[in-house]
Short mmCIF file of N, CA and C in Angstrom, two decimals:
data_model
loop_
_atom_site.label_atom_id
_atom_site.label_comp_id
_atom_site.label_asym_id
_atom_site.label_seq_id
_atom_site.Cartn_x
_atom_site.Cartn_y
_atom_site.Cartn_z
N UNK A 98 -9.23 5.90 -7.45
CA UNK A 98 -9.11 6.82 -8.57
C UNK A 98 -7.67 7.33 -8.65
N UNK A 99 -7.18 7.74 -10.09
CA UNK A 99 -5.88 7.87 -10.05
C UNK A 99 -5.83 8.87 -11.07
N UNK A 100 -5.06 10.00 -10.82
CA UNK A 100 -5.13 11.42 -11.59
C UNK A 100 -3.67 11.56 -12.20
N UNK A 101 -3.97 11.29 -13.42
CA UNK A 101 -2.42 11.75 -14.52
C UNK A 101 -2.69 12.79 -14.98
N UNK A 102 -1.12 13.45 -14.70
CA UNK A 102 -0.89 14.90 -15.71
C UNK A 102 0.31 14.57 -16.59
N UNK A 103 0.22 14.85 -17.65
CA UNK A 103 1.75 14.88 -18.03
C UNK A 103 2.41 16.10 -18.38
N UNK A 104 3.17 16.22 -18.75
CA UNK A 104 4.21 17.77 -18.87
C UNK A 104 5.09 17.14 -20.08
N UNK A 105 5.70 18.62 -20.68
CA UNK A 105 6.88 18.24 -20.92
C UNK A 105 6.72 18.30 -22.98
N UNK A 106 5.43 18.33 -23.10
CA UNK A 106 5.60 18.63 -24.94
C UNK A 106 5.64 19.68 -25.36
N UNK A 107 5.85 20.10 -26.42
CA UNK A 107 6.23 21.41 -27.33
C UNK A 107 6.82 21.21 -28.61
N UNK A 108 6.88 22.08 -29.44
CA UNK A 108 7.49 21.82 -30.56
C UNK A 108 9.21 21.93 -30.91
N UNK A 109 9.62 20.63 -31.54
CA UNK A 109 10.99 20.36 -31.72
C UNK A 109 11.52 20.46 -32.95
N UNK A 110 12.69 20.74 -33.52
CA UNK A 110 13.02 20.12 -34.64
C UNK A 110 13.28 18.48 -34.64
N UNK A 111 13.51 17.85 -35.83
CA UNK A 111 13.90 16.57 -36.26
C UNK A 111 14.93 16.39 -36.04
N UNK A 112 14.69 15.13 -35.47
CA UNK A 112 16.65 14.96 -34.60
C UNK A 112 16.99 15.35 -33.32
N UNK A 113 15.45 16.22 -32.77
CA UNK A 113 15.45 16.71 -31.53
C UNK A 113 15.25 15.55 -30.58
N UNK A 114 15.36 15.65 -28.69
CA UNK A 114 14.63 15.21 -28.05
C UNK A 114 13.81 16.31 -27.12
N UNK A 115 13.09 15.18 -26.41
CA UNK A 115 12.62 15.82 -25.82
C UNK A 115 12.09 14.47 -24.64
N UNK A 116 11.72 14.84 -22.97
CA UNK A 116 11.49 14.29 -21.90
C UNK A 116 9.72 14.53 -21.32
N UNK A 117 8.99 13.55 -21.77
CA UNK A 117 7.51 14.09 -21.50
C UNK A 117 7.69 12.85 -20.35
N UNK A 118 7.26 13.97 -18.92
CA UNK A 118 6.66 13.24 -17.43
C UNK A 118 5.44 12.74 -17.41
N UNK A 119 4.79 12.22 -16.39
CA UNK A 119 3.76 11.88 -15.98
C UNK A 119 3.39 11.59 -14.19
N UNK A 120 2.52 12.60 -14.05
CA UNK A 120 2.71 12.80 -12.65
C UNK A 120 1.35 12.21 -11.94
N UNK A 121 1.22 10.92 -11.35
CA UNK A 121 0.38 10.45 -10.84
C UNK A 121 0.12 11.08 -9.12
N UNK A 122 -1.48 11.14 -9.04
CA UNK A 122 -2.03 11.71 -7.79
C UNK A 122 -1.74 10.61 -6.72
N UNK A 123 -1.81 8.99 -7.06
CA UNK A 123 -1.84 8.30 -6.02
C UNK A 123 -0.40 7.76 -5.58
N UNK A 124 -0.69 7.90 -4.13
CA UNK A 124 0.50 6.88 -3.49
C UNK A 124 1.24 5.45 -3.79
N UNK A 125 -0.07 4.23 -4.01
CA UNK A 125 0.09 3.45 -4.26
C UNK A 125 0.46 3.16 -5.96
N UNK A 126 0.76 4.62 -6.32
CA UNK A 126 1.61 4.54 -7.73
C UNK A 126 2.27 2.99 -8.03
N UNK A 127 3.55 2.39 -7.37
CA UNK A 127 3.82 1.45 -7.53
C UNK A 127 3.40 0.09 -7.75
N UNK A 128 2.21 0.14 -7.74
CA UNK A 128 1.16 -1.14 -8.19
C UNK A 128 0.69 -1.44 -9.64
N UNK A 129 1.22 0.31 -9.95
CA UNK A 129 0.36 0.15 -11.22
C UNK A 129 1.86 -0.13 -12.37
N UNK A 130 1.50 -0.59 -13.52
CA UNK A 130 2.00 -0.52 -14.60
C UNK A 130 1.31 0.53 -14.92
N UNK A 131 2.45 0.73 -15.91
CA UNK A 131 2.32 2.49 -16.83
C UNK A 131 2.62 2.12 -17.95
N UNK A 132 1.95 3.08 -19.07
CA UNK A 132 2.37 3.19 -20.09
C UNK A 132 1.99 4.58 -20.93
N UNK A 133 2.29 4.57 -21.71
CA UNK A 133 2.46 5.68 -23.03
C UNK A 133 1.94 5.50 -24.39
N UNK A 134 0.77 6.42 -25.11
CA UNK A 134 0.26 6.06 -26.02
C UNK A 134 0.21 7.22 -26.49
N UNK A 135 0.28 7.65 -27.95
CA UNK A 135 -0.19 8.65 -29.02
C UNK A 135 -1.36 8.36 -29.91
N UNK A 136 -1.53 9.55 -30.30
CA UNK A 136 -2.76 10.02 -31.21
C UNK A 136 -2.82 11.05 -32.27
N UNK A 137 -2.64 11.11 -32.78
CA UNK A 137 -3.25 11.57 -34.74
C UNK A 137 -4.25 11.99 -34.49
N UNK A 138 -5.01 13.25 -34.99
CA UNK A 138 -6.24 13.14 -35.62
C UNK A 138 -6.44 12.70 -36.45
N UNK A 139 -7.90 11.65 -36.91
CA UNK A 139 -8.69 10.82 -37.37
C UNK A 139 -7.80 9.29 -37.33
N UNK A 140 -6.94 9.12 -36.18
CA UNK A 140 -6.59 7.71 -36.31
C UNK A 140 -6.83 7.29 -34.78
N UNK A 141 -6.77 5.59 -34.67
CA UNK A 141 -6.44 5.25 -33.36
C UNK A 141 -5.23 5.70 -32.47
N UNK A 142 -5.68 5.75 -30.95
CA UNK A 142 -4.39 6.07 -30.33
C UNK A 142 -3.57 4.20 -30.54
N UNK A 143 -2.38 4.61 -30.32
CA UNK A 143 -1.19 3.97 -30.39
C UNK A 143 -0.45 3.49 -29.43
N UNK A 144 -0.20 2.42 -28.60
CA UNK A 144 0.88 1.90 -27.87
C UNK A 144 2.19 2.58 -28.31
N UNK A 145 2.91 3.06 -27.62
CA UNK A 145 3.76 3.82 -27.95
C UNK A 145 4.97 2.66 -26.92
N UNK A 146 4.61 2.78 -25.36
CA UNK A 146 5.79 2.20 -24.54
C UNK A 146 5.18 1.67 -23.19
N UNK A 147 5.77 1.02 -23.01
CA UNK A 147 4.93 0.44 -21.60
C UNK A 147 5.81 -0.10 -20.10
N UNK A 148 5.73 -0.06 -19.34
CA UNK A 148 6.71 0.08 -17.89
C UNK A 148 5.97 -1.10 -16.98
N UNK A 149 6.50 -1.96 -16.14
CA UNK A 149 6.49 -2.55 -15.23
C UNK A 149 6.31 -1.95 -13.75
N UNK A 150 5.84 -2.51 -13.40
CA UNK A 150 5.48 -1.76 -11.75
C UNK A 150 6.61 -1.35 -10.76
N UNK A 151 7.21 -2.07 -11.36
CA UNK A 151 8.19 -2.32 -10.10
C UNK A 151 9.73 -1.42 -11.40
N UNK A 152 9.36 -1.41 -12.54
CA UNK A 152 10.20 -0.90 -13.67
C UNK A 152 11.02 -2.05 -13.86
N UNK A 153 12.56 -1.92 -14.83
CA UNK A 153 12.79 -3.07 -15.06
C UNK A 153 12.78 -3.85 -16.47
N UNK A 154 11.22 -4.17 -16.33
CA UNK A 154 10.81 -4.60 -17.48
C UNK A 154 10.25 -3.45 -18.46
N UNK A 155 10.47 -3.20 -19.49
CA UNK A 155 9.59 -2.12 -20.51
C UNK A 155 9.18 -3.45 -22.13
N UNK A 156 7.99 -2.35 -22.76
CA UNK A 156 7.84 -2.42 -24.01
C UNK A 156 7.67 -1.50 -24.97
N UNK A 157 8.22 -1.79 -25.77
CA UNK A 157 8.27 -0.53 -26.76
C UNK A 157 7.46 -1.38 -28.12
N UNK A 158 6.68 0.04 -28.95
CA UNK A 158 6.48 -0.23 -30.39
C UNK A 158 7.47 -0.07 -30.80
N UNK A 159 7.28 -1.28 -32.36
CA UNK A 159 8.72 -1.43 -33.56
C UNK A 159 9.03 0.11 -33.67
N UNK A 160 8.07 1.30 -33.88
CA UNK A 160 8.46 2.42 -34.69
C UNK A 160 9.40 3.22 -33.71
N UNK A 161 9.50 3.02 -32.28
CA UNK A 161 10.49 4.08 -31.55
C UNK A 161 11.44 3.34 -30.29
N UNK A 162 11.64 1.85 -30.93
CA UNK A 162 12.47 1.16 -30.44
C UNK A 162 13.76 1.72 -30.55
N UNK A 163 14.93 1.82 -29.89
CA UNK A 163 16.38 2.51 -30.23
C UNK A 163 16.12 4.07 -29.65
N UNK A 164 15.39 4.31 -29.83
CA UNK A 164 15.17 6.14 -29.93
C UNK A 164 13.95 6.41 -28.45
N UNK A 165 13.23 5.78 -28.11
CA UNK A 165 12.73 6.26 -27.10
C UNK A 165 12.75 5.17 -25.82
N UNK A 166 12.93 5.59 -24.67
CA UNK A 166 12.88 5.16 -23.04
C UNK A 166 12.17 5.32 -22.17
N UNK A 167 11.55 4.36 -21.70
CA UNK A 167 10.46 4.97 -20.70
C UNK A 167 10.95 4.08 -19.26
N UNK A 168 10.97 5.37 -18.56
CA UNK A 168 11.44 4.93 -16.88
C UNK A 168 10.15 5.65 -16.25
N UNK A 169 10.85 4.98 -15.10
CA UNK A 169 9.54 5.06 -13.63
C UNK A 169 10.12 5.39 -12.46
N UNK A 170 10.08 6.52 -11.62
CA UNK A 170 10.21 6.48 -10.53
C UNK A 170 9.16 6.74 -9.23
N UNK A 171 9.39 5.59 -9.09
CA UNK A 171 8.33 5.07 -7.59
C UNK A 171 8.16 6.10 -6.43
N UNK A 172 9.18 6.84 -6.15
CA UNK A 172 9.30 7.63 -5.30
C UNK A 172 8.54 9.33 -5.38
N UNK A 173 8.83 9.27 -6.65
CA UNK A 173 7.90 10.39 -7.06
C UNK A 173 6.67 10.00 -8.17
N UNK A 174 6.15 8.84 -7.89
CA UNK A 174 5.36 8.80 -8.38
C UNK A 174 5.02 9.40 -9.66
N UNK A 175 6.54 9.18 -10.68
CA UNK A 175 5.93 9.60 -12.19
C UNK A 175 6.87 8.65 -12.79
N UNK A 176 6.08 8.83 -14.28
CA UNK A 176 6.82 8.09 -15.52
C UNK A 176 7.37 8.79 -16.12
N UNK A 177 8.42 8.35 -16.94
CA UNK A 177 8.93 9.21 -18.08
C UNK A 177 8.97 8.99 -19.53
N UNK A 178 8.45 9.73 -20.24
CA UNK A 178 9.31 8.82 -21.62
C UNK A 178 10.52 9.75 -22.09
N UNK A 179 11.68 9.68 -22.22
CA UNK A 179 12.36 10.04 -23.21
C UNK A 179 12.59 9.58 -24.32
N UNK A 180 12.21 10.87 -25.11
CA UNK A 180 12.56 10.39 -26.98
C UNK A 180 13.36 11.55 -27.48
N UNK A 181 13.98 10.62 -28.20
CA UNK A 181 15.48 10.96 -28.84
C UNK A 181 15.75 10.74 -30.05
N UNK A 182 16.16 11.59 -31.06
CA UNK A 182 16.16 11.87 -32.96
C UNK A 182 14.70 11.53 -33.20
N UNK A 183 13.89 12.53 -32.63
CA UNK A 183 12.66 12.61 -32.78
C UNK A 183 12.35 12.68 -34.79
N UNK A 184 11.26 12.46 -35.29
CA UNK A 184 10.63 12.45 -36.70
C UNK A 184 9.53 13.41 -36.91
N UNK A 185 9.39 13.94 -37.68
CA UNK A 185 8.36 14.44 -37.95
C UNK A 185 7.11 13.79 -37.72
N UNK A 186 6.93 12.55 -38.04
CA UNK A 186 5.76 10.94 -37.93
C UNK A 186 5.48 11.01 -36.51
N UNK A 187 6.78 11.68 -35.18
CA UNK A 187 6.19 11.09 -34.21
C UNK A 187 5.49 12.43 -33.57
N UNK A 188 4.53 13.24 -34.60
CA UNK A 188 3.90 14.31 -33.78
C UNK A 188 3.03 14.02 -33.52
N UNK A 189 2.23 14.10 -32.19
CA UNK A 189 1.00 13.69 -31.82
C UNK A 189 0.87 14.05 -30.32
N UNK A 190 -0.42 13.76 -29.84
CA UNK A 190 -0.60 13.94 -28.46
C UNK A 190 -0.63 12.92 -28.05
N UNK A 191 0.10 12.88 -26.78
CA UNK A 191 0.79 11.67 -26.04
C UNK A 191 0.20 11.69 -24.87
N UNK A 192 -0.12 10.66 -24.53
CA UNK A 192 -0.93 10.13 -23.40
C UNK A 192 -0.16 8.85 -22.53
N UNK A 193 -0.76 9.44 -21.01
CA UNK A 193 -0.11 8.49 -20.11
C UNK A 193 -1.35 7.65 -19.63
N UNK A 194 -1.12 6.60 -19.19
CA UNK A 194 -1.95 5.78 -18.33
C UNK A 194 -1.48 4.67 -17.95
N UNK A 195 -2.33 4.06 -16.44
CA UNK A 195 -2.01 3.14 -15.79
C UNK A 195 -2.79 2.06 -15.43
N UNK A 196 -2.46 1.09 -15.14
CA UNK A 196 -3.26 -0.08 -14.76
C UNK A 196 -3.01 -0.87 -13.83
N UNK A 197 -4.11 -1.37 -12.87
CA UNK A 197 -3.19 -1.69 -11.62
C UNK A 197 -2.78 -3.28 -11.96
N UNK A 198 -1.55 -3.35 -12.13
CA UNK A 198 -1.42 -4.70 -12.46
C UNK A 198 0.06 -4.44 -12.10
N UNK A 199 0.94 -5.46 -12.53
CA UNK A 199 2.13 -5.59 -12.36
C UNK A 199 2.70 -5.57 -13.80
N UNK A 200 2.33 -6.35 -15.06
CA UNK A 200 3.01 -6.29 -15.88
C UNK A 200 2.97 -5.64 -16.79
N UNK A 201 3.68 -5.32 -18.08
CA UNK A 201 3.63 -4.06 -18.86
C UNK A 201 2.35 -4.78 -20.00
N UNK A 202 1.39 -3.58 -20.27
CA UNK A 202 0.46 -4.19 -20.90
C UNK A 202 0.37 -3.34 -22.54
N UNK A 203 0.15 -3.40 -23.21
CA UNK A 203 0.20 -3.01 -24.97
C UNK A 203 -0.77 -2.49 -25.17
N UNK A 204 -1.66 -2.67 -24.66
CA UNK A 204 -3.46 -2.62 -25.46
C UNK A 204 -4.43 -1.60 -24.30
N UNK A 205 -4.31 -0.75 -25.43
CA UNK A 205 -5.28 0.76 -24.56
C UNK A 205 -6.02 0.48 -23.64
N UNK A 206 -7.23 -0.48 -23.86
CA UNK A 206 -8.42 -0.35 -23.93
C UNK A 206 -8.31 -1.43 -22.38
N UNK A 207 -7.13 -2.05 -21.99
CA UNK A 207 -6.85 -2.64 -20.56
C UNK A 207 -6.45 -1.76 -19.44
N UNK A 208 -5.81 -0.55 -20.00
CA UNK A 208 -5.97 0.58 -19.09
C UNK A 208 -6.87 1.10 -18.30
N UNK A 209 -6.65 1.48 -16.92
CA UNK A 209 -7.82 1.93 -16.31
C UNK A 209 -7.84 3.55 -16.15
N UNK A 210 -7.00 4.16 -15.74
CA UNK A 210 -6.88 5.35 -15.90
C UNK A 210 -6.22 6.29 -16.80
N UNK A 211 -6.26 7.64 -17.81
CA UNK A 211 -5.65 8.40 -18.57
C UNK A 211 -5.07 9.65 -17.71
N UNK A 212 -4.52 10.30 -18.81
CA UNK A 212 -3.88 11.57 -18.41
C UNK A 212 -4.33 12.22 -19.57
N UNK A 213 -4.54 13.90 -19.27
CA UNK A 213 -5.25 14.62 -20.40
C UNK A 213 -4.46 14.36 -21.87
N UNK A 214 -3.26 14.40 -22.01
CA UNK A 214 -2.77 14.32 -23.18
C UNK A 214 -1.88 15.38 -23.05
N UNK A 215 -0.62 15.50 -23.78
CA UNK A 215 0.02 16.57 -24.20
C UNK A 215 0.53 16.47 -25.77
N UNK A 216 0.51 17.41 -25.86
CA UNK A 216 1.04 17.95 -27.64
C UNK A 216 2.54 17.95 -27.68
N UNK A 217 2.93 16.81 -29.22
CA UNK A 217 4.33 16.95 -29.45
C UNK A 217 4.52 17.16 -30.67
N UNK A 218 5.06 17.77 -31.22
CA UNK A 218 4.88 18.16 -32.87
C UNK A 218 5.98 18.09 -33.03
N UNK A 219 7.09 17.82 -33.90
CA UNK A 219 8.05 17.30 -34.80
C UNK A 219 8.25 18.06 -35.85
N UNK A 220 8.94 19.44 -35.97
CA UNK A 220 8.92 20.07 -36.94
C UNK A 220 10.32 19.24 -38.28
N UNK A 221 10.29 19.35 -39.75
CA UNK A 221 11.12 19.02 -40.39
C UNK A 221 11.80 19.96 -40.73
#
């Protein structure tokens, strides 16, 4: 079992950034690929960014390619995303999760574990 928290949302202006963590309970953190997904109310959550086990490798969606980064550090067992000239579009609650695999994976629903979610709102 593997326990995500993330930290780190609040409300920004446009053009803002901002650094949302993700703080995994387990040791063997480094096994897992990570990634990052948002959510809308009344829509699907969203692949947002995705990390390699070992880091390295990432994936990003078309919509926050250029503007957002997602790193990993093994040692403390968290992820990061930084996003940068944030949009109004990218307000939502952002979610971490992992999968024990090695490579960066796109698709929610291959994830094995979540993190509650945190709130990012994008003021204009």
């Amino acid at each position: 079992q593997v326990q995500l928290v993330e930290s780190g949302g609040g409300l920004v202006q446009a053009g803002g950034s901002l650094i949302l963590s993700c703080a995994a309970s387990r040791r063997t953190f480094s096994s897992y690929a990570m990634g990052w997904f948002r959510q809308v109310p009344g829509k699907e959550r969203d692949f947002v960014a995705a990390i390699r086990w070992s880091g390295g490798t990432t994936s990003y969606a078309d919509s926050v390619k250029g503007r957002f980064t997602i790193s990993r550090d093994n040692a403390k067992n968290t992820v990061y995303l930084q996003m940068n000239n944030l949009k109004p579009e990218d307000t939502a609650v952002y979610y971490c999760a992992a999968k024990l695999s090695c490579c960066t994976v796109v698709v929610g629903r291959e994830y094995d574990y979540w993190g509650q979610g945190t709130q990012v709102t994008v003021s204009s």
